[in-house]
PDB file of C-alpha atoms and ligand atoms in Angstrom:
ATOM      1  CA  MET H   1       0.000   0.000   0.000  1.00 62.00           C
ATOM      2  CA  PHE H   2       1.309   3.437  -0.967  1.00 89.00           C
ATOM      3  CA  HIS H   3       0.844   6.142   1.656  1.00 97.00           C
ATOM      4  CA  LEU H   4       1.854   9.718   0.798  1.00 98.00           C
ATOM      5  CA  LEU H   5       3.187  11.042   4.101  1.00 98.00           C
ATOM      6  CA  GLU H   6       6.280  13.186   3.579  1.00 98.00           C
ATOM      7  CA  SER H   7       8.526  14.584   0.857  1.00 98.00           C
ATOM      8  CA  GLN H   8      11.532  12.453   1.805  1.00 97.00           C
ATOM      9  CA  GLN H   9       9.800   9.272   0.666  1.00 97.00           C
ATOM     10  CA  PHE H  10      10.028  10.257  -3.026  1.00 97.00           C
ATOM     11  CA  THR H  11      12.928   9.407  -5.311  1.00 97.00           C
ATOM     12  CA  LYS H  12      13.648  11.574  -8.342  1.00 97.00           C
ATOM     13  CA  LYS H  13      12.413   8.710 -10.515  1.00 97.00           C
ATOM     14  CA  LYS H  14       9.080   8.574  -8.650  1.00 97.00           C
ATOM     15  CA  LEU H  15       8.742  12.347  -8.965  1.00 98.00           C
ATOM     16  CA  ARG H  16       9.296  12.149 -12.721  1.00 97.00           C
ATOM     17  CA  GLU H  17       6.682   9.381 -13.049  1.00 97.00           C
ATOM     18  CA  LEU H  18       4.194  11.418 -11.026  1.00 98.00           C
ATOM     19  CA  PHE H  19       4.882  14.572 -13.055  1.00 98.00           C
ATOM     20  CA  ASP H  20       4.510  12.680 -16.368  1.00 97.00           C
ATOM     21  CA  LEU H  21       1.168  11.345 -15.155  1.00 98.00           C
ATOM     22  CA  THR H  22       0.164  14.852 -13.999  1.00 98.00           C
ATOM     23  CA  SER H  23       0.857  16.267 -17.409  1.00 97.00           C
ATOM     24  CA  ARG H  24      -1.312  13.507 -18.958  1.00 97.00           C
ATOM     25  CA  MET H  25      -4.021  14.347 -16.438  1.00 98.00           C
ATOM     26  CA  GLU H  26      -3.963  17.908 -17.803  1.00 97.00           C
ATOM     27  CA  SER H  27      -5.101  16.513 -21.188  1.00 97.00           C
ATOM     28  CA  ILE H  28      -7.680  14.242 -19.516  1.00 97.00           C
ATOM     29  CA  LEU H  29      -9.072  17.188 -17.545  1.00 97.00           C
ATOM     30  CA  ALA H  30      -9.276  19.250 -20.736  1.00 96.00           C
ATOM     31  CA  ARG H  31     -11.581  16.501 -22.059  1.00 95.00           C
ATOM     32  CA  GLY H  32     -13.724  16.715 -18.898  1.00 94.00           C
ATOM     33  CA  GLY H  33     -12.235  13.827 -16.899  1.00 96.00           C
ATOM     34  CA  GLU H  34     -12.392  10.025 -16.831  1.00 95.00           C
ATOM     35  CA  GLU H  35     -14.114   7.187 -14.963  1.00 96.00           C
ATOM     36  CA  CYS H  36     -11.132   5.172 -13.731  1.00 97.00           C
ATOM     37  CA  LEU H  37     -11.993   5.690 -10.017  1.00 98.00           C
ATOM     38  CA  LYS H  38     -15.716   4.970 -10.552  1.00 97.00           C
ATOM     39  CA  ASP H  39     -16.112   2.490  -7.681  1.00 95.00           C
ATOM     40  CA  LYS H  40     -13.701   4.221  -5.290  1.00 98.00           C
ATOM     41  CA  ILE H  41     -14.511   6.373  -2.266  1.00 98.00           C
ATOM     42  CA  LEU H  42     -12.269   9.130  -0.913  1.00 98.00           C
ATOM     43  CA  ALA H  43     -12.685  10.134   2.742  1.00 98.00           C
ATOM     44  CA  SER H  44     -11.740  13.775   3.356  1.00 97.00           C
ATOM     45  CA  LEU H  45     -10.835  13.849   7.050  1.00 96.00           C
ATOM     46  CA  TYR H  46      -9.938  17.391   8.098  1.00 95.00           C
ATOM     47  CA  PHE H  47      -9.295  18.338  11.721  1.00 94.00           C
ATOM     48  CA  THR H  48      -8.330  21.925  10.781  1.00 93.00           C
ATOM     49  CA  PRO H  49      -9.648  24.231   8.057  1.00 93.00           C
ATOM     50  CA  SER H  50      -8.746  23.898   4.405  1.00 95.00           C
ATOM     51  CA  LEU H  51     -10.312  25.185   1.232  1.00 95.00           C
ATOM     52  CA  ARG H  52      -7.744  24.716  -1.545  1.00 96.00           C
ATOM     53  CA  THR H  53      -6.344  21.314  -0.603  1.00 98.00           C
ATOM     54  CA  ARG H  54      -9.698  19.780   0.338  1.00 97.00           C
ATOM     55  CA  PHE H  55     -11.573  20.987  -2.743  1.00 97.00           C
ATOM     56  CA  SER H  56      -8.635  20.140  -4.969  1.00 98.00           C
ATOM     57  CA  PHE H  57      -8.571  16.496  -3.799  1.00 98.00           C
ATOM     58  CA  GLU H  58     -12.360  16.253  -3.907  1.00 98.00           C
ATOM     59  CA  ALA H  59     -12.547  17.775  -7.398  1.00 98.00           C
ATOM     60  CA  ALA H  60      -9.759  15.415  -8.513  1.00 98.00           C
ATOM     61  CA  MET H  61     -11.735  12.411  -7.203  1.00 98.00           C
ATOM     62  CA  LEU H  62     -14.929  13.575  -8.928  1.00 98.00           C
ATOM     63  CA  ARG H  63     -13.098  14.262 -12.209  1.00 98.00           C
ATOM     64  CA  LEU H  64     -11.940  10.636 -12.184  1.00 98.00           C
ATOM     65  CA  GLY H  65     -15.441   9.304 -11.521  1.00 98.00           C
ATOM     66  CA  GLY H  66     -15.028   8.558  -7.784  1.00 98.00           C
ATOM     67  CA  SER H  67     -17.165   9.495  -4.766  1.00 98.00           C
ATOM     68  CA  ILE H  68     -16.476  11.450  -1.573  1.00 98.00           C
ATOM     69  CA  LEU H  69     -17.153  11.322   2.160  1.00 97.00           C
ATOM     70  CA  SER H  70     -16.159  14.602   3.744  1.00 94.00           C
ATOM     71  CA  THR H  71     -15.824  16.337   7.093  1.00 90.00           C
ATOM     72  CA  GLU H  72     -14.036  19.623   7.615  1.00 84.00           C
ATOM     73  CA  ALA H  73     -14.078  19.656  11.423  1.00 83.00           C
ATOM     74  CA  ALA H  74     -13.667  16.003  12.249  1.00 83.00           C
ATOM     75  CA  ASP H  75     -13.334  16.409  16.001  1.00 78.00           C
ATOM     76  CA  ILE H  76     -16.339  18.742  16.353  1.00 79.00           C
ATOM     77  CA  PHE H  77     -19.001  17.212  14.129  1.00 72.00           C
ATOM     78  CA  SER H  78     -18.957  13.713  15.575  1.00 70.00           C
ATOM     79  CA  SER H  79     -18.947  12.402  19.133  1.00 65.00           C
ATOM     80  CA  GLU H  80     -17.403   9.196  17.754  1.00 61.00           C
ATOM     81  CA  LEU H  81     -14.430  11.177  16.490  1.00 62.00           C
ATOM     82  CA  ARG H  82     -13.678  12.715  19.876  1.00 66.00           C
ATOM     83  CA  GLY H  83     -12.439   9.304  20.872  1.00 75.00           C
ATOM     84  CA  ARG H  84      -9.106   7.712  20.103  1.00 88.00           C
ATOM     85  CA  PHE H  85      -7.527   8.934  16.853  1.00 91.00           C
ATOM     86  CA  GLU H  86      -6.426   5.446  15.766  1.00 93.00           C
ATOM     87  CA  ASP H  87      -9.986   4.122  16.184  1.00 92.00           C
ATOM     88  CA  THR H  88     -11.272   6.926  13.981  1.00 91.00           C
ATOM     89  CA  ILE H  89      -8.842   5.956  11.250  1.00 94.00           C
ATOM     90  CA  ARG H  90      -9.776   2.263  11.512  1.00 95.00           C
ATOM     91  CA  VAL H  91     -13.483   3.139  11.263  1.00 93.00           C
ATOM     92  CA  VAL H  92     -13.101   5.564   8.348  1.00 95.00           C
ATOM     93  CA  SER H  93     -10.765   3.252   6.470  1.00 97.00           C
ATOM     94  CA  GLU H  94     -13.437   0.519   6.583  1.00 97.00           C
ATOM     95  CA  MET H  95     -15.742   2.888   4.694  1.00 97.00           C
ATOM     96  CA  SER H  96     -13.377   4.251   2.086  1.00 98.00           C
ATOM     97  CA  ASP H  97     -10.587   3.389  -0.363  1.00 98.00           C
ATOM     98  CA  VAL H  98      -8.288   6.309   0.443  1.00 98.00           C
ATOM     99  CA  ILE H  99      -8.124   8.875   3.267  1.00 98.00           C
ATOM    100  CA  VAL H 100      -6.893  12.440   2.809  1.00 98.00           C
ATOM    101  CA  LEU H 101      -6.010  13.699   6.284  1.00 98.00           C
ATOM    102  CA  ARG H 102      -5.258  17.154   7.663  1.00 97.00           C
ATOM    103  CA  HIS H 103      -4.403  17.312  11.337  1.00 95.00           C
ATOM    104  CA  TYR H 104      -3.209  20.039  13.703  1.00 94.00           C
ATOM    105  CA  GLU H 105      -0.406  17.899  15.157  1.00 95.00           C
ATOM    106  CA  SER H 106       2.848  16.782  13.570  1.00 97.00           C
ATOM    107  CA  GLY H 107       3.203  13.066  13.010  1.00 97.00           C
ATOM    108  CA  PHE H 108      -0.510  12.234  12.837  1.00 96.00           C
ATOM    109  CA  ALA H 109      -0.359  11.207   9.176  1.00 98.00           C
ATOM    110  CA  LYS H 110       2.198   8.541  10.126  1.00 98.00           C
ATOM    111  CA  ARG H 111       0.072   7.454  13.079  1.00 97.00           C
ATOM    112  CA  ALA H 112      -2.878   7.083  10.720  1.00 97.00           C
ATOM    113  CA  ALA H 113      -0.822   5.090   8.205  1.00 98.00           C
ATOM    114  CA  ALA H 114       0.214   2.653  10.944  1.00 97.00           C
ATOM    115  CA  VAL H 115      -3.384   1.470  11.467  1.00 97.00           C
ATOM    116  CA  SER H 116      -5.249   2.326   8.247  1.00 98.00           C
ATOM    117  CA  TYR H 117      -6.549  -0.402   5.923  1.00 97.00           C
ATOM    118  CA  VAL H 118      -6.348   2.048   2.987  1.00 98.00           C
ATOM    119  CA  PRO H 119      -3.756   4.576   1.731  1.00 98.00           C
ATOM    120  CA  ILE H 120      -3.305   7.773   3.763  1.00 98.00           C
ATOM    121  CA  ILE H 121      -2.463  11.052   2.034  1.00 98.00           C
ATOM    122  CA  ASN H 122      -1.024  13.771   4.274  1.00 98.00           C
ATOM    123  CA  ALA H 123      -2.830  17.052   3.505  1.00 98.00           C
ATOM    124  CA  GLY H 124      -0.860  18.882   6.215  1.00 98.00           C
ATOM    125  CA  ASP H 125       0.137  17.699   9.691  1.00 97.00           C
ATOM    126  CA  GLY H 126       0.648  20.591  12.057  1.00 96.00           C
ATOM    127  CA  PRO H 127       3.816  22.554  11.286  1.00 95.00           C
ATOM    128  CA  ALA H 128       5.604  19.430  10.010  1.00 97.00           C
ATOM    129  CA  GLN H 129       4.786  18.803   6.341  1.00 98.00           C
ATOM    130  CA  HIS H 130       2.393  19.555   3.487  1.00 98.00           C
ATOM    131  CA  PRO H 131       3.869  17.326   0.805  1.00 98.00           C
ATOM    132  CA  THR H 132       1.130  17.647  -1.821  1.00 98.00           C
ATOM    133  CA  GLN H 133       1.346  21.482  -1.772  1.00 98.00           C
ATOM    134  CA  ALA H 134       5.114  21.165  -2.180  1.00 98.00           C
ATOM    135  CA  LEU H 135       4.570  18.742  -5.084  1.00 98.00           C
ATOM    136  CA  VAL H 136       2.404  21.392  -6.746  1.00 98.00           C
ATOM    137  CA  ASP H 137       5.201  23.936  -6.221  1.00 98.00           C
ATOM    138  CA  LEU H 138       7.813  21.559  -7.590  1.00 98.00           C
ATOM    139  CA  TYR H 139       5.701  20.641 -10.637  1.00 98.00           C
ATOM    140  CA  THR H 140       5.174  24.363 -11.329  1.00 98.00           C
ATOM    141  CA  ILE H 141       8.927  25.014 -11.152  1.00 98.00           C
ATOM    142  CA  ASP H 142       9.601  22.006 -13.367  1.00 97.00           C
ATOM    143  CA  ARG H 143       7.181  23.293 -16.018  1.00 96.00           C
ATOM    144  CA  HIS H 144       7.917  26.985 -15.920  1.00 96.00           C
ATOM    145  CA  VAL H 145      11.639  27.144 -15.186  1.00 96.00           C
ATOM    146  CA  GLY H 146      12.591  24.277 -17.464  1.00 92.00           C
ATOM    147  CA  GLY H 147      13.473  21.779 -14.739  1.00 95.00           C
ATOM    148  CA  VAL H 148      14.404  22.009 -11.085  1.00 98.00           C
ATOM    149  CA  ASP H 149      18.146  21.254 -11.408  1.00 98.00           C
ATOM    150  CA  GLY H 150      20.149  24.470 -11.298  1.00 98.00           C
ATOM    151  CA  CYS H 151      17.257  26.741 -10.345  1.00 98.00           C
ATOM    152  CA  SER H 152      17.616  29.635  -7.917  1.00 98.00           C
ATOM    153  CA  ILE H 153      14.731  30.348  -5.604  1.00 98.00           C
ATOM    154  CA  ALA H 154      13.977  33.114  -3.117  1.00 98.00           C
ATOM    155  CA  MET H 155      11.674  31.949  -0.322  1.00 98.00           C
ATOM    156  CA  VAL H 156      10.027  34.892   1.368  1.00 97.00           C
ATOM    157  CA  GLY H 157       7.745  35.226   4.400  1.00 96.00           C
ATOM    158  CA  ASP H 158       6.841  32.456   6.833  1.00 95.00           C
ATOM    159  CA  LEU H 159       9.671  29.962   6.394  1.00 97.00           C
ATOM    160  CA  SER H 160       8.884  28.016   9.549  1.00 95.00           C
ATOM    161  CA  GLY H 161       5.705  26.484   8.125  1.00 94.00           C
ATOM    162  CA  ARG H 162       4.954  23.081   6.613  1.00 97.00           C
ATOM    163  CA  THR H 163       4.818  24.161   2.959  1.00 96.00           C
ATOM    164  CA  VAL H 164       8.356  25.535   2.954  1.00 97.00           C
ATOM    165  CA  ARG H 165       9.622  22.557   4.960  1.00 98.00           C
ATOM    166  CA  SER H 166       8.198  20.038   2.482  1.00 98.00           C
ATOM    167  CA  LEU H 167       9.489  22.015  -0.499  1.00 98.00           C
ATOM    168  CA  CYS H 168      13.022  22.163   0.962  1.00 98.00           C
ATOM    169  CA  TYR H 169      13.082  18.373   1.356  1.00 98.00           C
ATOM    170  CA  PHE H 170      12.158  18.069  -2.325  1.00 98.00           C
ATOM    171  CA  LEU H 171      14.649  20.681  -3.541  1.00 98.00           C
ATOM    172  CA  ALA H 172      17.453  18.794  -1.786  1.00 98.00           C
ATOM    173  CA  LYS H 173      16.955  15.946  -4.305  1.00 98.00           C
ATOM    174  CA  PHE H 174      18.073  18.139  -7.222  1.00 98.00           C
ATOM    175  CA  HIS H 175      21.486  19.357  -8.412  1.00 97.00           C
ATOM    176  CA  GLY H 176      22.719  22.939  -8.300  1.00 97.00           C
ATOM    177  CA  VAL H 177      19.693  24.435  -6.550  1.00 98.00           C
ATOM    178  CA  THR H 178      20.345  27.656  -4.612  1.00 98.00           C
ATOM    179  CA  ILE H 179      17.925  29.039  -2.044  1.00 98.00           C
ATOM    180  CA  SER H 180      17.738  32.487  -0.536  1.00 98.00           C
ATOM    181  CA  PHE H 181      15.648  32.525   2.666  1.00 98.00           C
ATOM    182  CA  ILE H 182      14.188  35.973   3.400  1.00 97.00           C
ATOM    183  CA  SER H 183      12.117  36.407   6.551  1.00 96.00           C
ATOM    184  CA  PRO H 184      11.740  38.111   9.920  1.00 93.00           C
ATOM    185  CA  ASP H 185      13.598  36.263  12.688  1.00 91.00           C
ATOM    186  CA  LEU H 186      10.216  35.189  14.084  1.00 89.00           C
ATOM    187  CA  THR H 187       9.525  32.986  11.065  1.00 94.00           C
ATOM    188  CA  GLU H 188      12.983  31.983   9.927  1.00 96.00           C
ATOM    189  CA  VAL H 189      13.652  28.552   8.500  1.00 97.00           C
ATOM    190  CA  LYS H 190      14.120  25.925  11.200  1.00 97.00           C
ATOM    191  CA  ASP H 191      17.503  24.466  12.120  1.00 97.00           C
ATOM    192  CA  ASP H 192      16.565  20.895  11.186  1.00 98.00           C
ATOM    193  CA  ILE H 193      15.814  22.020   7.613  1.00 98.00           C
ATOM    194  CA  LYS H 194      19.095  23.965   7.396  1.00 98.00           C
ATOM    195  CA  GLU H 195      20.984  20.894   8.622  1.00 98.00           C
ATOM    196  CA  TYR H 196      19.174  18.717   6.056  1.00 98.00           C
ATOM    197  CA  LEU H 197      20.064  21.121   3.240  1.00 98.00           C
ATOM    198  CA  GLN H 198      23.704  21.258   4.369  1.00 98.00           C
ATOM    199  CA  ARG H 199      23.836  17.464   4.502  1.00 98.00           C
ATOM    200  CA  HIS H 200      22.498  17.328   0.940  1.00 97.00           C
ATOM    201  CA  LYS H 201      24.909  20.039  -0.238  1.00 97.00           C
ATOM    202  CA  VAL H 202      22.240  22.596  -1.158  1.00 98.00           C
ATOM    203  CA  ARG H 203      23.623  26.137  -1.220  1.00 98.00           C
ATOM    204  CA  PHE H 204      21.520  28.610   0.718  1.00 98.00           C
ATOM    205  CA  THR H 205      21.739  32.059   2.269  1.00 98.00           C
ATOM    206  CA  GLU H 206      19.642  33.597   5.012  1.00 97.00           C
ATOM    207  CA  ILE H 207      18.546  37.201   5.012  1.00 96.00           C
ATOM    208  CA  THR H 208      16.817  37.962   8.277  1.00 94.00           C
ATOM    209  CA  ASN H 209      15.003  41.239   8.994  1.00 90.00           C
ATOM    210  CA  PRO H 210      16.004  42.946   5.707  1.00 90.00           C
ATOM    211  CA  LYS H 211      15.315  46.653   5.465  1.00 87.00           C
ATOM    212  CA  GLY H 212      14.225  48.502   2.351  1.00 86.00           C
ATOM    213  CA  GLY H 213      12.090  45.956   0.499  1.00 89.00           C
ATOM    214  CA  LEU H 214      12.705  42.973  -1.747  1.00 94.00           C
ATOM    215  CA  GLU H 215      13.970  44.598  -4.924  1.00 93.00           C
ATOM    216  CA  GLU H 216      17.684  43.984  -4.355  1.00 94.00           C
ATOM    217  CA  LEU H 217      17.001  40.466  -3.056  1.00 96.00           C
ATOM    218  CA  VAL H 218      14.927  39.011  -5.910  1.00 97.00           C
ATOM    219  CA  LYS H 219      16.882  40.421  -8.875  1.00 96.00           C
ATOM    220  CA  GLU H 220      18.746  37.285  -9.866  1.00 96.00           C
ATOM    221  CA  VAL H 221      16.396  34.443  -8.988  1.00 98.00           C
ATOM    222  CA  ASP H 222      14.308  32.168 -11.228  1.00 98.00           C
ATOM    223  CA  VAL H 223      11.537  31.738  -8.651  1.00 98.00           C
ATOM    224  CA  VAL H 224      10.085  34.033  -6.004  1.00 98.00           C
ATOM    225  CA  HIS H 225       8.150  31.772  -3.631  1.00 98.00           C
ATOM    226  CA  ILE H 226       6.136  33.839  -1.144  1.00 97.00           C
ATOM    227  CA  THR H 227       4.177  32.639   1.859  1.00 96.00           C
ATOM    228  CA  GLN H 228       1.811  34.575   4.076  1.00 94.00           C
ATOM    229  CA  LEU H 229       3.218  36.256   7.160  1.00 90.00           C
ATOM    230  CA  SER H 230       0.394  35.731   9.591  1.00 84.00           C
ATOM    231  CA  LYS H 231      -0.682  38.836  11.504  1.00 82.00           C
ATOM    232  CA  GLU H 232      -0.752  36.813  14.717  1.00 81.00           C
ATOM    233  CA  TYR H 233       3.072  36.776  14.773  1.00 82.00           C
ATOM    234  CA  PHE H 234       3.076  40.511  15.389  1.00 82.00           C
ATOM    235  CA  THR H 235       2.694  41.203  19.080  1.00 80.00           C
ATOM    236  CA  GLY H 236       2.670  44.948  18.398  1.00 81.00           C
ATOM    237  CA  GLY H 237      -0.639  44.561  16.523  1.00 82.00           C
ATOM    238  CA  HIS H 238      -1.698  46.023  13.188  1.00 85.00           C
ATOM    239  CA  LYS H 239       0.810  48.912  13.298  1.00 85.00           C
ATOM    240  CA  ASP H 240       3.690  46.492  13.828  1.00 85.00           C
ATOM    241  CA  TYR H 241       2.429  44.257  10.968  1.00 88.00           C
ATOM    242  CA  LYS H 242       2.082  47.211   8.582  1.00 87.00           C
ATOM    243  CA  LYS H 243       5.599  48.418   9.385  1.00 84.00           C
ATOM    244  CA  THR H 244       7.138  44.981   8.853  1.00 88.00           C
ATOM    245  CA  ILE H 245       5.163  43.665   5.873  1.00 90.00           C
ATOM    246  CA  SER H 246       6.486  46.360   3.530  1.00 89.00           C
ATOM    247  CA  ASN H 247       9.903  44.662   3.739  1.00 91.00           C
ATOM    248  CA  TYR H 248       8.465  41.352   2.494  1.00 93.00           C
ATOM    249  CA  ALA H 249       5.792  42.506   0.048  1.00 93.00           C
ATOM    250  CA  LEU H 250       6.259  42.091  -3.687  1.00 95.00           C
ATOM    251  CA  SER H 251       6.064  45.807  -4.485  1.00 93.00           C
ATOM    252  CA  ALA H 252       6.040  47.385  -7.960  1.00 94.00           C
ATOM    253  CA  LYS H 253       9.766  48.105  -7.463  1.00 94.00           C
ATOM    254  CA  ALA H 254      10.469  44.455  -6.663  1.00 96.00           C
ATOM    255  CA  LEU H 255       8.476  43.353  -9.723  1.00 96.00           C
ATOM    256  CA  SER H 256      10.457  45.630 -12.002  1.00 96.00           C
ATOM    257  CA  ALA H 257      13.752  44.395 -10.525  1.00 96.00           C
ATOM    258  CA  MET H 258      12.933  40.706 -11.159  1.00 97.00           C
ATOM    259  CA  LYS H 259      14.156  38.823 -14.228  1.00 97.00           C
ATOM    260  CA  LYS H 260      11.721  38.733 -17.156  1.00 97.00           C
ATOM    261  CA  SER H 261      11.879  34.934 -17.114  1.00 96.00           C
ATOM    262  CA  ALA H 262      11.260  34.566 -13.354  1.00 97.00           C
ATOM    263  CA  VAL H 263       8.026  33.244 -11.868  1.00 98.00           C
ATOM    264  CA  ILE H 264       6.068  34.305  -8.786  1.00 98.00           C
ATOM    265  CA  MET H 265       4.555  31.509  -6.717  1.00 98.00           C
ATOM    266  CA  HIS H 266       2.362  31.524  -3.609  1.00 97.00           C
ATOM    267  CA  PRO H 267       0.500  28.557  -2.042  1.00 95.00           C
ATOM    268  CA  LEU H 268      -2.370  30.915  -1.028  1.00 94.00           C
ATOM    269  CA  PRO H 269      -4.212  32.208   0.893  1.00 93.00           C
ATOM    270  CA  ARG H 270      -2.397  35.538   0.741  1.00 93.00           C
ATOM    271  CA  ALA H 271      -2.439  38.762   2.714  1.00 92.00           C
ATOM    272  CA  GLU H 272      -0.525  41.972   2.087  1.00 92.00           C
ATOM    273  CA  GLU H 273       2.733  40.260   1.080  1.00 93.00           C
ATOM    274  CA  LEU H 274       1.310  39.824  -2.430  1.00 94.00           C
ATOM    275  CA  PRO H 275      -0.514  42.975  -3.606  1.00 92.00           C
ATOM    276  CA  ASP H 276      -3.325  42.667  -6.193  1.00 93.00           C
ATOM    277  CA  GLU H 277      -1.194  44.629  -8.675  1.00 91.00           C
ATOM    278  CA  SER H 278       1.036  41.613  -9.246  1.00 94.00           C
ATOM    279  CA  ASP H 279      -1.934  39.504 -10.468  1.00 96.00           C
ATOM    280  CA  SER H 280      -1.743  40.922 -13.985  1.00 95.00           C
ATOM    281  CA  ASP H 281       2.019  40.359 -14.219  1.00 96.00           C
ATOM    282  CA  PRO H 282       2.720  37.541 -16.708  1.00 97.00           C
ATOM    283  CA  ARG H 283       5.215  36.058 -14.232  1.00 98.00           C
ATOM    284  CA  ALA H 284       2.477  35.569 -11.591  1.00 97.00           C
ATOM    285  CA  ILE H 285       1.521  31.901 -11.762  1.00 97.00           C
ATOM    286  CA  TYR H 286      -0.057  31.423  -8.341  1.00 97.00           C
ATOM    287  CA  PHE H 287      -3.573  30.958  -9.734  1.00 96.00           C
ATOM    288  CA  ARG H 288      -2.279  28.635 -12.458  1.00 97.00           C
ATOM    289  CA  GLN H 289      -0.792  26.572  -9.607  1.00 97.00           C
ATOM    290  CA  ASN H 290      -4.343  25.661  -8.559  1.00 96.00           C
ATOM    291  CA  HIS H 291      -4.945  24.104 -11.958  1.00 97.00           C
ATOM    292  CA  TYR H 292      -1.715  22.131 -11.650  1.00 98.00           C
ATOM    293  CA  GLY H 293      -2.767  21.147  -8.125  1.00 98.00           C
ATOM    294  CA  LEU H 294      -5.966  19.600  -9.422  1.00 98.00           C
ATOM    295  CA  CYS H 295      -4.142  17.621 -12.137  1.00 98.00           C
ATOM    296  CA  LEU H 296      -1.425  16.567  -9.701  1.00 98.00           C
ATOM    297  CA  ARG H 297      -3.986  15.322  -7.182  1.00 98.00           C
ATOM    298  CA  MET H 298      -5.728  13.359  -9.956  1.00 98.00           C
ATOM    299  CA  ALA H 299      -2.338  11.745 -10.597  1.00 98.00           C
ATOM    300  CA  ILE H 300      -1.771  11.091  -6.873  1.00 98.00           C
ATOM    301  CA  LEU H 301      -5.179   9.432  -6.402  1.00 98.00           C
ATOM    302  CA  SER H 302      -4.686   7.331  -9.513  1.00 98.00           C
ATOM    303  CA  THR H 303      -1.252   6.239  -8.238  1.00 97.00           C
ATOM    304  CA  VAL H 304      -2.192   5.404  -4.643  1.00 98.00           C
ATOM    305  CA  LEU H 305      -5.291   3.497  -5.816  1.00 98.00           C
ATOM    306  CA  ASP H 306      -3.381   1.863  -8.686  1.00 97.00           C
ATOM    307  CA  CYS H 307      -6.213   2.667 -11.144  1.00 97.00           C
ATOM    308  CA  TYR H 308      -5.157   4.537 -14.245  1.00 96.00           C
ATOM    309  CA  PRO H 309      -7.249   6.194 -16.962  1.00 94.00           C
ATOM    310  CA  SER H 310      -7.772   3.855 -19.913  1.00 90.00           C
ATOM    311  CA  SER H 311      -6.963   6.650 -22.333  1.00 79.00           C
ATOM    312  CA  LEU H 312      -3.351   6.983 -21.132  1.00 73.00           C
TER     313      LEU H 312
HETATM  314  N1   CP Y   1      -2.520  26.067   0.230  1.00 51.69           N
HETATM  315  C1   CP Y   1      -3.290  25.440   1.161  1.00 51.69           C
HETATM  316  O1   CP Y   1      -2.872  24.457   1.780  1.00 51.69           O
HETATM  317  O2   CP Y   1      -4.532  25.989   1.344  1.00 51.69           O
HETATM  318  P1   CP Y   1      -5.682  25.379   2.282  1.00 51.69           P
HETATM  319  O3   CP Y   1      -5.261  25.569   3.705  1.00 51.69           O
HETATM  320  O4   CP Y   1      -6.923  26.179   1.932  1.00 51.69           O
HETATM  321  O5   CP Y   1      -5.829  23.927   1.964  1.00 51.69           O
END
């Protein structure tokens, strides 16, 4: 059984197979979908909120002819589910063919996989990992930058979160990648990720608390990957947030400093780090990423259930 729990489990070969299938799913989606998961049931088991990931997996299942059981507040909407987590997984896995799980605590996807009768897909476990979002990011880089090997990427904003963590584990599989981490000290990239990158010989620099905006910092890179700086980090309230966010926002000046061939990515949702003005910039591909996310999740479901479209 194939569980999708963390980025480290993928080899480059597996990533290439998944990306090839994703690109074929783009053609299948353009034709309206397929019926290869007709008799399969996906259980969406979410213990914390999600819009993009949940709908993306559910739409992917529906586009491949499958069905869905869904709860977006698993520990509130059922007295049964307030019991032991492992029992919940056993019960839900009796009723479904695959479980997509989001949980507020690190390690719960692995705990689920240890007792589940069906594949578990980690849709985010606390601050630890969000491997399918990182796969979307990686696929987008692969498509738009002409491959991941040799790419330079500026990661800006909240670098302590699960999306950046999962993406770093993936980037470490490629050759010649350089990363520039740009963040306030409150949200800087964690030591375990830095150690992992060092061990895998990934070159990176850290720019903490920069002053004067992003324009000098994003000039040379192929990818600007921005994540939301949550307002709750700022103990000084709205004034403190406003003062700080200008150093991490993709301003008009930063846009004009960036390479013409660069791309702007964001997992969404966004706040003031990504002003509306950048939406019309041809390098902004953060909405396109949602389309890739749907196709990628069609490929993931097909792979974990070992049921492939007949038209492939
Ligand atoms: N990008 C992302 O994970 O969004 P959701 O929290 O809405 O799933």
